[in-house]
Short mmCIF file of C-alpha atoms (C1' of nucleotides) in Angstrom, two decimals:
data_model
loop_
_atom_site.label_atom_id
_atom_site.label_comp_id
_atom_site.label_asym_id
_atom_site.label_seq_id
_atom_site.Cartn_x
_atom_site.Cartn_y
_atom_site.Cartn_z
CA UNK A 96 -35.11 4.40 39.29
CA UNK A 97 -32.35 5.24 36.08
CA UNK A 98 -29.84 6.31 38.26
CA UNK A 99 -25.56 5.70 37.59
CA UNK A 100 -25.99 3.26 40.77
CA UNK A 101 -28.76 1.20 38.77
CA UNK A 102 -27.75 0.59 35.38
CA UNK A 103 -30.08 -1.91 34.60
CA UNK A 104 -33.10 -0.36 35.26
CA UNK A 105 -33.88 0.39 31.44
CA UNK A 106 -33.41 -1.53 28.48
CA UNK A 107 -31.38 1.67 26.62
CA UNK A 108 -28.55 1.66 28.65
CA UNK A 109 -25.62 4.00 27.79
CA UNK A 110 -22.88 1.73 26.41
CA UNK A 111 -20.27 1.09 28.73
CA UNK A 112 -17.28 3.35 28.81
CA UNK A 113 -14.33 1.60 27.54
CA UNK A 114 -11.56 0.91 29.99
CA UNK A 115 -8.43 2.46 30.05
CA UNK A 116 -6.21 -0.49 28.41
CA UNK A 117 -8.39 -1.24 25.67
CA UNK A 118 -6.33 1.01 22.75
CA UNK A 119 -2.58 1.24 21.79
CA UNK A 120 -0.80 1.92 18.65
CA UNK A 121 -0.47 -1.87 17.81
CA UNK A 122 -3.87 -2.67 17.96
CA UNK A 123 -4.90 0.28 15.91
CA UNK A 124 -2.33 -0.39 13.29
CA UNK A 125 -2.87 -4.20 13.14
CA UNK A 126 -7.01 -3.68 12.84
CA UNK A 127 -6.22 -1.05 9.99
CA UNK A 128 -3.94 -3.49 8.15
CA UNK A 129 -6.61 -6.50 8.24
CA UNK A 130 -9.43 -4.13 7.28
CA UNK A 131 -7.06 -2.65 4.42
CA UNK A 132 -6.29 -6.41 3.09
CA UNK A 133 -9.85 -7.48 3.55
CA UNK A 134 -11.83 -4.39 2.09
CA UNK A 135 -9.42 -1.96 0.49
CA UNK A 136 -7.78 1.44 1.80
CA UNK A 137 -10.96 3.25 1.35
CA UNK A 138 -12.56 0.98 3.89
CA UNK A 139 -10.29 1.89 6.69
CA UNK A 140 -12.27 4.80 8.56
CA UNK A 141 -11.59 6.18 11.75
CA UNK A 142 -15.24 5.93 12.74
CA UNK A 143 -15.10 1.83 11.59
CA UNK A 144 -11.92 1.29 13.62
CA UNK A 145 -13.50 2.78 16.61
CA UNK A 146 -16.38 0.54 16.17
CA UNK A 147 -14.51 -2.57 15.69
CA UNK A 148 -11.97 -1.70 18.80
CA UNK A 149 -15.21 -1.09 20.88
CA UNK A 150 -14.34 2.68 21.50
CA UNK A 151 -15.52 6.11 20.48
CA UNK A 152 -13.97 7.87 17.19
CA UNK A 153 -12.26 10.20 19.05
CA UNK A 154 -10.01 7.80 21.11
CA UNK A 155 -7.80 7.11 18.38
CA UNK A 156 -6.80 10.64 18.43
CA UNK A 157 -4.47 9.82 21.61
CA UNK A 158 -2.35 7.58 19.58
CA UNK A 159 -2.32 9.03 16.09
CA UNK A 160 -2.43 12.84 15.21
CA UNK A 161 -4.64 12.18 12.05
CA UNK A 162 -5.98 9.19 9.80
CA UNK A 163 -3.11 9.72 7.34
CA UNK A 164 -0.55 9.07 10.28
CA UNK A 165 -2.41 5.75 10.96
CA UNK A 166 -2.09 4.42 7.37
CA UNK A 167 1.69 5.89 7.32
CA UNK A 168 1.99 3.63 10.54
CA UNK A 169 0.30 0.70 8.67
CA UNK A 170 3.07 0.96 5.65
CA UNK A 171 5.97 1.22 7.98
CA UNK A 172 5.03 -1.75 9.87
CA UNK A 173 4.52 -4.12 7.03
CA UNK A 174 7.96 -2.87 5.57
CA UNK A 175 9.60 -3.80 8.68
CA UNK A 176 8.36 -7.10 8.70
CA UNK A 177 10.15 -7.90 5.35
CA UNK A 178 12.91 -10.33 5.69
CA UNK A 179 15.95 -9.67 3.74
CA UNK A 180 18.84 -11.70 3.01
CA UNK A 181 21.83 -9.97 4.86
CA UNK A 182 24.67 -11.89 3.22
CA UNK A 183 26.13 -9.05 0.81
CA UNK A 184 27.82 -12.01 -1.21
CA UNK A 185 24.50 -12.94 -2.93
CA UNK A 186 25.59 -10.70 -5.70
CA UNK A 187 23.00 -10.16 -8.35
CA UNK A 188 20.71 -13.30 -7.12
CA UNK A 189 20.57 -11.51 -3.90
CA UNK A 190 19.12 -8.45 -5.60
CA UNK A 191 16.52 -10.69 -7.32
CA UNK A 192 15.62 -12.15 -3.94
CA UNK A 193 14.97 -8.65 -2.58
CA UNK A 194 13.02 -7.17 -5.26
CA UNK A 195 10.67 -10.47 -5.25
CA UNK A 196 10.25 -10.15 -1.50
CA UNK A 197 9.25 -6.66 -1.95
CA UNK A 198 6.99 -7.38 -4.60
CA UNK A 199 5.53 -10.11 -2.75
CA UNK A 200 4.88 -7.90 0.12
CA UNK A 201 3.20 -5.24 -2.10
CA UNK A 202 0.76 -7.62 -3.60
CA UNK A 203 -0.15 -9.50 -0.44
CA UNK A 204 -1.20 -6.11 1.05
CA UNK A 205 -2.27 -4.60 -2.49
CA UNK A 206 -3.68 -1.35 -0.95
CA UNK A 207 0.05 -0.48 0.24
CA UNK A 208 0.69 0.80 -3.37
CA UNK A 209 -1.38 3.58 -2.85
CA UNK A 210 0.17 4.26 0.56
CA UNK A 211 3.79 4.02 -0.89
CA UNK A 212 3.11 6.69 -3.64
CA UNK A 213 2.31 9.53 -1.29
CA UNK A 214 5.43 8.57 0.95
CA UNK A 215 8.72 9.99 1.03
CA UNK A 216 12.11 8.61 0.85
CA UNK A 217 13.04 9.20 4.60
CA UNK A 218 10.61 6.33 5.56
CA UNK A 219 12.87 3.66 7.48
CA UNK A 220 11.33 0.50 5.55
CA UNK A 221 12.17 2.14 2.42
CA UNK A 222 15.88 2.61 3.52
CA UNK A 223 16.30 -0.91 4.59
CA UNK A 224 15.32 -2.16 1.10
CA UNK A 225 17.34 0.39 -0.56
CA UNK A 226 20.17 -0.60 1.49
CA UNK A 227 20.02 -3.99 0.87
CA UNK A 228 19.86 -3.51 -2.98
CA UNK A 229 22.59 -0.88 -3.03
CA UNK A 230 24.88 -3.03 -0.99
CA UNK A 231 24.17 -6.17 -3.18
CA UNK A 232 24.74 -4.23 -6.80
CA UNK A 233 27.74 -2.56 -5.35
CA UNK A 234 29.30 -5.98 -4.07
CA UNK A 235 28.51 -7.50 -7.49
CA UNK A 236 30.96 -4.77 -9.06
CA UNK A 237 28.66 -2.28 -10.68
CA UNK A 238 29.84 1.27 -11.33
CA UNK A 239 28.32 3.84 -8.84
CA UNK A 240 26.22 5.28 -11.79
CA UNK A 241 25.00 1.94 -12.56
CA UNK A 242 24.04 0.67 -9.16
CA UNK A 243 21.77 4.13 -8.93
CA UNK A 244 20.20 3.60 -12.33
CA UNK A 245 19.48 -0.21 -11.90
CA UNK A 246 18.25 0.41 -8.52
CA UNK A 247 15.88 3.32 -9.50
CA UNK A 248 14.65 1.02 -12.46
CA UNK A 249 14.09 -1.95 -10.25
CA UNK A 250 12.14 0.25 -7.60
CA UNK A 251 9.82 1.87 -10.41
CA UNK A 252 9.35 -1.46 -12.26
CA UNK A 253 8.22 -3.35 -8.98
CA UNK A 254 6.01 -0.56 -8.05
CA UNK A 255 4.42 -0.75 -11.46
CA UNK A 256 4.08 -4.22 -11.65
CA UNK A 257 2.48 -4.46 -8.21
CA UNK A 258 0.14 -1.56 -9.34
CA UNK A 259 -1.36 -3.76 -12.07
CA UNK A 260 -1.39 -7.11 -10.06
CA UNK A 261 -4.69 -6.82 -8.70
CA UNK A 262 -6.39 -6.39 -12.08
CA UNK A 263 -4.39 -8.92 -13.91
CA UNK A 264 -3.73 -11.73 -11.45
CA UNK A 265 -7.28 -13.36 -12.04
CA UNK A 266 -5.52 -14.36 -15.61
CA UNK A 267 -2.89 -16.41 -13.87
CA UNK A 268 -4.32 -20.01 -13.48
CA UNK A 269 -7.93 -19.41 -15.08
CA UNK A 270 -7.73 -20.96 -18.58
CA UNK A 271 -11.18 -19.76 -19.16
CA UNK A 272 -10.56 -16.23 -18.50
CA UNK A 273 -7.31 -16.32 -20.78
CA UNK A 274 -9.53 -17.55 -23.64
CA UNK A 275 -12.06 -14.87 -23.16
CA UNK A 276 -9.44 -12.16 -23.47
CA UNK A 277 -8.18 -13.89 -26.59
CA UNK A 278 -11.79 -14.03 -27.92
CA UNK A 279 -12.21 -10.34 -26.99
CA UNK A 280 -8.76 -9.51 -28.58
CA UNK A 281 -10.16 -11.12 -32.05
CA UNK A 282 -13.67 -8.90 -31.85
CA UNK A 283 -11.30 -5.73 -32.03
CA UNK A 284 -11.74 -3.67 -35.52
CA UNK A 285 -8.75 -5.02 -38.06
CA UNK A 286 -7.67 -1.75 -39.55
CA UNK A 287 -7.20 -0.24 -36.19
CA UNK A 288 -5.79 -2.83 -34.30
CA UNK A 289 -3.78 -5.29 -36.50
CA UNK A 290 -1.20 -6.07 -33.90
CA UNK A 291 -3.29 -6.80 -30.97
CA UNK A 292 -5.89 -9.19 -32.91
CA UNK A 293 -3.03 -11.06 -34.28
CA UNK A 294 -2.67 -12.02 -30.50
CA UNK A 295 -6.29 -13.05 -30.56
CA UNK A 296 -4.95 -16.14 -32.24
CA UNK A 297 -1.82 -16.75 -30.83
CA UNK A 298 -0.98 -15.10 -27.27
CA UNK A 299 2.27 -16.43 -25.30
CA UNK A 300 1.01 -16.77 -21.84
CA UNK A 301 2.54 -15.07 -18.87
CA UNK A 302 1.70 -15.30 -15.37
CA UNK A 303 2.09 -11.82 -13.55
CA UNK A 304 4.94 -13.58 -11.51
CA UNK A 305 6.54 -14.41 -14.75
CA UNK A 306 6.01 -10.94 -16.26
CA UNK A 307 7.71 -9.87 -13.33
CA UNK A 308 10.56 -12.15 -13.51
CA UNK A 309 11.15 -11.04 -17.15
CA UNK A 310 11.40 -7.39 -16.33
CA UNK A 311 13.81 -8.14 -13.43
CA UNK A 312 15.78 -10.09 -15.75
CA UNK A 313 15.80 -7.63 -18.44
CA UNK A 314 17.07 -4.79 -16.03
CA UNK A 315 19.75 -7.02 -14.66
CA UNK A 316 20.88 -9.64 -17.21
CA UNK A 317 23.40 -7.24 -18.85
CA UNK A 318 25.78 -7.02 -15.56
CA UNK A 319 25.65 -10.89 -15.35
CA UNK A 320 28.79 -12.81 -15.75
CA UNK B 276 -44.29 41.35 -0.71
CA UNK B 277 -42.33 38.24 -1.29
CA UNK B 278 -44.01 36.34 -3.94
CA UNK B 279 -43.10 34.45 -6.94
CA UNK B 280 -44.32 37.32 -8.69
CA UNK B 281 -42.00 39.78 -7.12
CA UNK B 282 -38.53 38.07 -6.77
CA UNK B 283 -36.96 41.49 -5.88
CA UNK B 284 -38.74 42.11 -2.77
CA UNK B 285 -36.15 40.90 -0.67
CA UNK B 286 -32.23 40.68 -0.56
CA UNK B 287 -32.53 36.90 0.02
CA UNK B 288 -33.62 36.32 -3.45
CA UNK B 289 -33.37 32.46 -4.47
CA UNK B 290 -30.76 31.68 -6.58
CA UNK B 291 -31.44 31.42 -10.41
CA UNK B 292 -32.32 28.33 -12.06
CA UNK B 293 -29.55 27.32 -14.21
CA UNK B 294 -31.01 27.09 -18.00
CA UNK B 295 -30.97 24.11 -19.99
CA UNK B 296 -27.75 24.14 -22.09
CA UNK B 297 -25.35 24.96 -19.32
CA UNK B 298 -24.06 21.40 -18.82
CA UNK B 299 -22.40 18.73 -21.12
CA UNK B 300 -20.36 15.72 -20.81
CA UNK B 301 -17.60 17.69 -21.95
CA UNK B 302 -17.78 20.75 -19.92
CA UNK B 303 -17.69 18.31 -16.58
CA UNK B 304 -14.78 16.22 -18.08
CA UNK B 305 -12.74 19.58 -19.07
CA UNK B 306 -13.66 21.10 -15.23
CA UNK B 307 -12.67 17.88 -13.67
CA UNK B 308 -9.22 17.48 -15.57
CA UNK B 309 -8.47 21.23 -14.40
CA UNK B 310 -9.54 20.89 -10.64
CA UNK B 311 -7.56 17.25 -10.90
CA UNK B 312 -4.46 18.81 -12.50
CA UNK B 313 -4.69 22.00 -9.93
CA UNK B 314 -5.69 20.18 -6.38
CA UNK B 315 -5.31 16.47 -6.81
CA UNK B 316 -8.04 13.88 -7.52
CA UNK B 317 -9.26 14.10 -3.87
CA UNK B 318 -10.27 17.84 -4.57
CA UNK B 319 -12.64 16.43 -7.31
CA UNK B 320 -16.07 16.20 -5.74
CA UNK B 321 -19.62 16.33 -7.28
CA UNK B 322 -20.47 19.38 -5.16
CA UNK B 323 -17.49 21.09 -6.26
CA UNK B 324 -17.95 20.73 -9.85
CA UNK B 325 -21.72 21.77 -9.59
CA UNK B 326 -20.81 24.63 -7.79
CA UNK B 327 -18.24 25.69 -10.49
CA UNK B 328 -20.27 25.13 -13.22
CA UNK B 329 -23.18 27.07 -11.37
CA UNK B 330 -25.68 24.00 -11.03
CA UNK B 331 -26.73 21.94 -8.21
CA UNK B 332 -25.24 18.85 -7.58
CA UNK B 333 -27.68 16.43 -8.74
CA UNK B 334 -27.62 18.17 -12.17
CA UNK B 335 -24.59 15.99 -13.14
CA UNK B 336 -25.97 12.75 -12.63
CA UNK B 337 -28.14 13.77 -15.99
CA UNK B 338 -25.07 13.33 -17.90
CA UNK B 339 -22.89 10.67 -15.60
CA UNK B 340 -24.11 7.68 -13.42
CA UNK B 341 -21.58 8.11 -10.69
CA UNK B 342 -18.37 10.13 -9.75
CA UNK B 343 -16.28 7.16 -10.73
CA UNK B 344 -17.90 7.30 -14.18
CA UNK B 345 -16.60 11.07 -14.51
CA UNK B 346 -13.43 10.13 -13.29
CA UNK B 347 -13.23 7.56 -16.06
CA UNK B 348 -14.26 9.76 -18.60
CA UNK B 349 -11.36 11.95 -17.79
CA UNK B 350 -8.94 9.16 -18.32
CA UNK B 351 -10.23 8.04 -21.36
CA UNK B 352 -10.45 11.88 -22.53
CA UNK B 353 -6.68 12.57 -21.72
CA UNK B 354 -5.52 9.21 -23.12
CA UNK B 355 -7.58 10.00 -26.32
CA UNK B 356 -5.35 13.10 -26.87
CA UNK B 357 -2.18 11.20 -26.87
CA UNK B 358 -0.30 11.75 -30.05
CA UNK B 359 1.07 8.31 -31.30
CA UNK B 360 3.61 7.95 -34.36
CA UNK B 361 1.77 6.03 -36.77
CA UNK B 362 4.60 4.63 -38.82
CA UNK B 363 5.35 1.09 -37.97
CA UNK B 364 8.83 1.12 -39.48
CA UNK B 365 9.80 3.60 -36.78
CA UNK B 366 11.04 0.19 -34.96
CA UNK B 367 12.31 0.34 -31.53
CA UNK B 368 13.05 3.89 -31.72
CA UNK B 369 9.27 4.37 -32.45
CA UNK B 370 8.47 1.96 -28.95
CA UNK B 371 10.77 4.65 -27.14
CA UNK B 372 8.74 7.51 -28.59
CA UNK B 373 5.45 5.93 -27.67
CA UNK B 374 6.61 5.01 -24.11
CA UNK B 375 7.93 8.70 -23.45
CA UNK B 376 4.72 10.07 -24.82
CA UNK B 377 2.78 8.16 -22.19
CA UNK B 378 5.15 8.72 -19.52
CA UNK B 379 4.77 12.58 -20.12
CA UNK B 380 1.21 12.22 -20.35
CA UNK B 381 0.92 10.66 -16.86
CA UNK B 382 3.22 12.94 -15.22
CA UNK B 383 1.39 16.15 -16.90
CA UNK B 384 -1.52 15.00 -15.02
CA UNK B 385 0.09 13.19 -12.02
CA UNK B 386 -3.08 12.14 -10.54
CA UNK B 387 -4.21 9.85 -13.66
CA UNK B 388 -2.06 7.21 -11.74
CA UNK B 389 -4.73 6.59 -9.41
CA UNK B 390 -7.22 6.22 -11.95
CA UNK B 391 -5.37 3.75 -14.25
CA UNK B 392 -4.57 1.39 -11.42
CA UNK B 393 -8.57 0.83 -11.03
CA UNK B 394 -9.03 0.68 -14.66
CA UNK B 395 -9.34 -2.60 -16.93
CA UNK B 396 -7.76 -3.34 -20.13
CA UNK B 397 -10.78 -2.65 -22.00
CA UNK B 398 -10.27 1.00 -22.27
CA UNK B 399 -9.90 2.34 -25.43
CA UNK B 400 -7.09 4.88 -24.82
CA UNK B 401 -5.08 1.85 -23.28
CA UNK B 402 -5.60 -0.31 -26.27
CA UNK B 403 -4.38 2.54 -28.58
CA UNK B 404 -1.07 2.70 -26.50
CA UNK B 405 -0.81 -1.29 -26.43
CA UNK B 406 -1.45 -1.36 -30.36
CA UNK B 407 1.29 1.27 -31.10
CA UNK B 408 3.78 -0.56 -28.85
CA UNK B 409 2.91 -4.39 -30.02
CA UNK B 410 2.91 -3.13 -33.81
CA UNK B 411 6.41 -1.51 -33.53
CA UNK B 412 7.73 -4.52 -31.52
CA UNK B 413 6.58 -6.97 -34.02
CA UNK B 414 7.88 -4.80 -36.80
CA UNK B 415 11.19 -4.50 -35.31
CA UNK B 416 11.56 -8.42 -35.51
CA UNK B 417 10.82 -9.28 -31.75
CA UNK B 418 9.29 -12.88 -31.41
CA UNK B 419 5.80 -13.00 -30.22
CA UNK B 420 6.71 -14.17 -26.63
CA UNK B 421 9.21 -11.29 -26.30
CA UNK B 422 6.77 -8.65 -27.53
CA UNK B 423 4.47 -9.62 -24.82
CA UNK B 424 7.29 -9.37 -22.19
CA UNK B 425 8.63 -5.99 -23.02
CA UNK B 426 5.20 -4.60 -23.66
CA UNK B 427 4.30 -5.53 -20.05
CA UNK B 428 7.66 -4.74 -18.82
CA UNK B 429 7.38 -1.22 -20.41
CA UNK B 430 3.93 -0.58 -19.21
CA UNK B 431 4.97 -1.70 -15.65
CA UNK B 432 7.97 0.37 -15.68
CA UNK B 433 6.34 3.64 -16.73
CA UNK B 434 3.53 3.24 -14.42
CA UNK B 435 5.96 3.02 -11.52
CA UNK B 436 8.08 5.80 -12.72
CA UNK B 437 5.02 8.06 -12.81
CA UNK B 438 4.04 7.29 -9.77
CA UNK B 439 7.27 8.40 -8.09
CA UNK B 440 7.63 11.15 -10.10
CA UNK B 441 5.29 13.90 -8.12
CA UNK B 442 7.53 12.83 -5.06
CA UNK B 443 10.87 12.88 -7.04
CA UNK B 444 11.06 15.70 -9.47
CA UNK B 445 12.02 17.90 -7.10
CA UNK B 446 15.41 17.12 -7.14
CA UNK B 447 15.69 17.64 -10.83
CA UNK B 448 17.25 21.10 -11.48
CA UNK B 449 17.70 21.98 -7.64
CA UNK B 450 21.23 21.51 -6.49
CA UNK B 451 20.05 22.61 -3.00
CA UNK B 452 17.83 19.93 -2.81
CA UNK B 453 20.40 17.63 -4.10
CA UNK B 454 23.03 18.39 -1.76
CA UNK B 455 20.34 18.29 1.11
CA UNK B 456 20.02 14.53 0.24
CA UNK B 457 23.46 13.60 0.15
CA UNK B 458 23.40 15.45 3.45
CA UNK B 459 20.85 13.21 5.14
CA UNK B 460 22.47 10.20 3.70
CA UNK B 461 25.49 10.91 5.55
CA UNK B 462 23.85 11.36 8.73
CA UNK B 463 22.53 7.51 8.50
CA UNK B 464 23.97 4.88 10.93
CA UNK B 465 27.27 3.68 9.41
CA UNK B 466 26.36 0.07 10.85
CA UNK B 467 23.18 -0.29 9.12
CA UNK B 468 23.24 1.88 6.28
CA UNK B 469 27.04 1.43 4.64
CA UNK B 470 25.93 1.13 0.86
CA UNK B 471 23.65 4.27 1.43
CA UNK B 472 26.02 6.36 3.44
CA UNK B 473 28.69 5.71 0.86
CA UNK B 474 26.21 7.81 -1.72
CA UNK B 475 26.48 10.90 0.49
CA UNK B 476 29.74 11.58 -0.57
CA UNK B 477 29.39 10.29 -4.07
CA UNK B 478 26.16 10.42 -5.45
CA UNK B 479 25.46 10.12 -9.24
CA UNK B 480 22.96 12.59 -10.29
CA UNK B 481 19.90 11.69 -12.44
CA UNK B 482 17.02 13.57 -13.42
CA UNK B 483 13.70 11.68 -13.14
CA UNK B 484 13.64 11.76 -17.02
CA UNK B 485 17.14 10.49 -17.15
CA UNK B 486 16.07 7.52 -14.91
CA UNK B 487 13.41 6.91 -17.13
CA UNK B 488 15.41 6.86 -20.08
CA UNK B 489 17.77 4.62 -18.50
CA UNK B 490 15.13 1.77 -17.76
CA UNK B 491 13.46 2.08 -20.87
CA UNK B 492 17.25 1.39 -22.48
CA UNK B 493 17.65 -1.52 -20.11
CA UNK B 494 14.48 -3.21 -21.21
CA UNK B 495 15.21 -2.20 -25.03
CA UNK B 496 18.93 -2.77 -25.48
CA UNK B 497 19.13 -6.24 -25.70
CA UNK B 498 17.01 -6.36 -28.88
CA UNK B 499 19.07 -3.42 -30.50
CA UNK B 500 20.66 -4.13 -33.93
"C1'" DA C 251 -3.27 10.44 30.37
"C1'" DC C 252 -7.10 8.37 28.11
"C1'" DC C 253 -11.70 8.13 26.49
"C1'" DT C 254 -15.98 10.63 25.24
"C1'" DG C 255 -20.40 13.91 23.32
"C1'" DA C 256 -21.58 17.20 20.65
"C1'" DA C 257 -20.75 19.94 16.83
"C1'" DC C 258 -18.70 21.30 12.17
"C1'" DA C 259 -18.06 21.15 7.56
"C1'" DC C 260 -17.95 18.22 4.60
"C1'" DC C 261 -18.95 13.59 1.28
"C1'" DG C 262 -21.90 10.65 -2.73
"C1'" DT C 263 -26.05 9.35 -3.87
"C1'" DT C 264 -31.74 8.31 -3.76
"C1'" DC C 265 -35.96 9.76 -4.68
"C1'" DA C 266 -39.77 12.31 -5.67
"C1'" DA C 267 -40.83 16.75 -7.79
"C1'" DG C 268 -40.55 20.76 -10.82
"C1'" DT C 269 -40.07 22.85 -15.59
"C1'" DA D 13 -34.70 15.72 -21.16
"C1'" DC D 14 -32.68 18.34 -17.81
"C1'" DC D 15 -32.22 20.85 -13.12
"C1'" DT D 16 -33.59 20.95 -8.23
"C1'" DG D 17 -34.76 20.33 -2.66
"C1'" DA D 18 -34.58 17.63 0.68
"C1'" DA D 19 -33.11 13.80 2.90
"C1'" DC D 20 -29.88 9.64 4.24
"C1'" DA D 21 -26.04 7.50 5.58
"C1'" DC D 22 -21.69 8.53 5.76
"C1'" DC D 23 -16.82 11.23 6.34
"C1'" DG D 24 -12.32 13.36 9.31
"C1'" DT D 25 -11.44 16.49 12.87
"C1'" DT D 26 -11.77 20.37 16.39
"C1'" DC D 27 -13.19 21.79 21.11
"C1'" DA D 28 -14.53 21.21 25.76
"C1'" DA D 29 -15.58 18.14 28.82
"C1'" DG D 30 -15.43 13.99 31.98
"C1'" DT D 31 -12.68 10.40 34.45
#
DNA sequence: ACCTGAACACCGTTCAAGT
DNA sequence: ACCTGAACACCGTTCAAGT
């Protein structure tokens, strides 16, 4: 009775073979992005992608050579969506804009950081960001040497800021969290941590956003007006 | 013939049970560090650690609750070895020293970055670095608000610099690599990448070390005598 | 071209058991 | 207390095979 012609004969019918059009690079990248944002990069597995796409694991290998290849595509895709001001007259204000946009992209998809670190400069998305920053810096009148130094410093500062963001952003609007931090600073041994202890009583508050702006200002200020 | 009393009867003798003293937290941490430096964090597996220590995988769980616990111990151990100048009179020069020492620790054990990102502030090693920086900044006369902003900016810039280091340090002393970068910049489409292209002809050279120093200067200079 | 089944060589970890 | 065996529920990927 259990023949291919009579698939309903048993309750243990084999799962239907997925039709031809189910998969595409875009569908895979979109789902990988969604999983990454929700549960982190480590949750992005070939097997889970396949399952949620209604397909067997090996099907993905028609579209990507490896899992790393998929993650690379996720990174490029997100970077390509980054909207950059293309008026090179914006000057240093424009640089701030680009760098903030990049920062926000990184923290909205916080797992991007780990992908970025493995990447090389040849990535088209990175190139776009670099081009925008260099064009604006040169337009603003910086010497080539300073342009390179400033651009490199901004990239590094932005990456570092984004990498600490997930562990720090809880403090941002939570007065409770903030006072617990002060409390824990006050419990530090006085001989070994005199400076940190003093911040237990008087701790200037910064949101992560403000820390980021502070650093960008520090790097750019000396070229201002 | 193959009885427990006669273990040499066959050539497939069971491997000897490891004696009691073979393992310790220190031995595990040291080996994990060695593997991490040689082959990266992803090469640090419980099974490999066990094999190279001459022991079965489960033996490690007497000393650590989980693999993450082992990696956390590696991070703490390395940070605790960091030598910090403990003269708070050193001022901003002392800050530079601390930050450079931290940078070098991170790039010498380049996989540390990925560990750091997951960590929290309560780590004793991080505390030591923070204390040193804050003490020096306050001693140098910075307002508390600036001390927090500068310390946060330096930490973030240092982390970002260290995270890009592995992908960039090849350029440092390799004129060949450098000219290949310039060559590839020259092949970029002129309309989309005018600024980057211009660097194909005239690219100010920076080692990673110099980029790092440039950024630290940018952040600290405005507080300099 | 696109999707699948089975298998390989790995993971971290639990649980119960030896010494 | 310290080390082990077996098993569980996972990985990414190769290779040969279906449609």
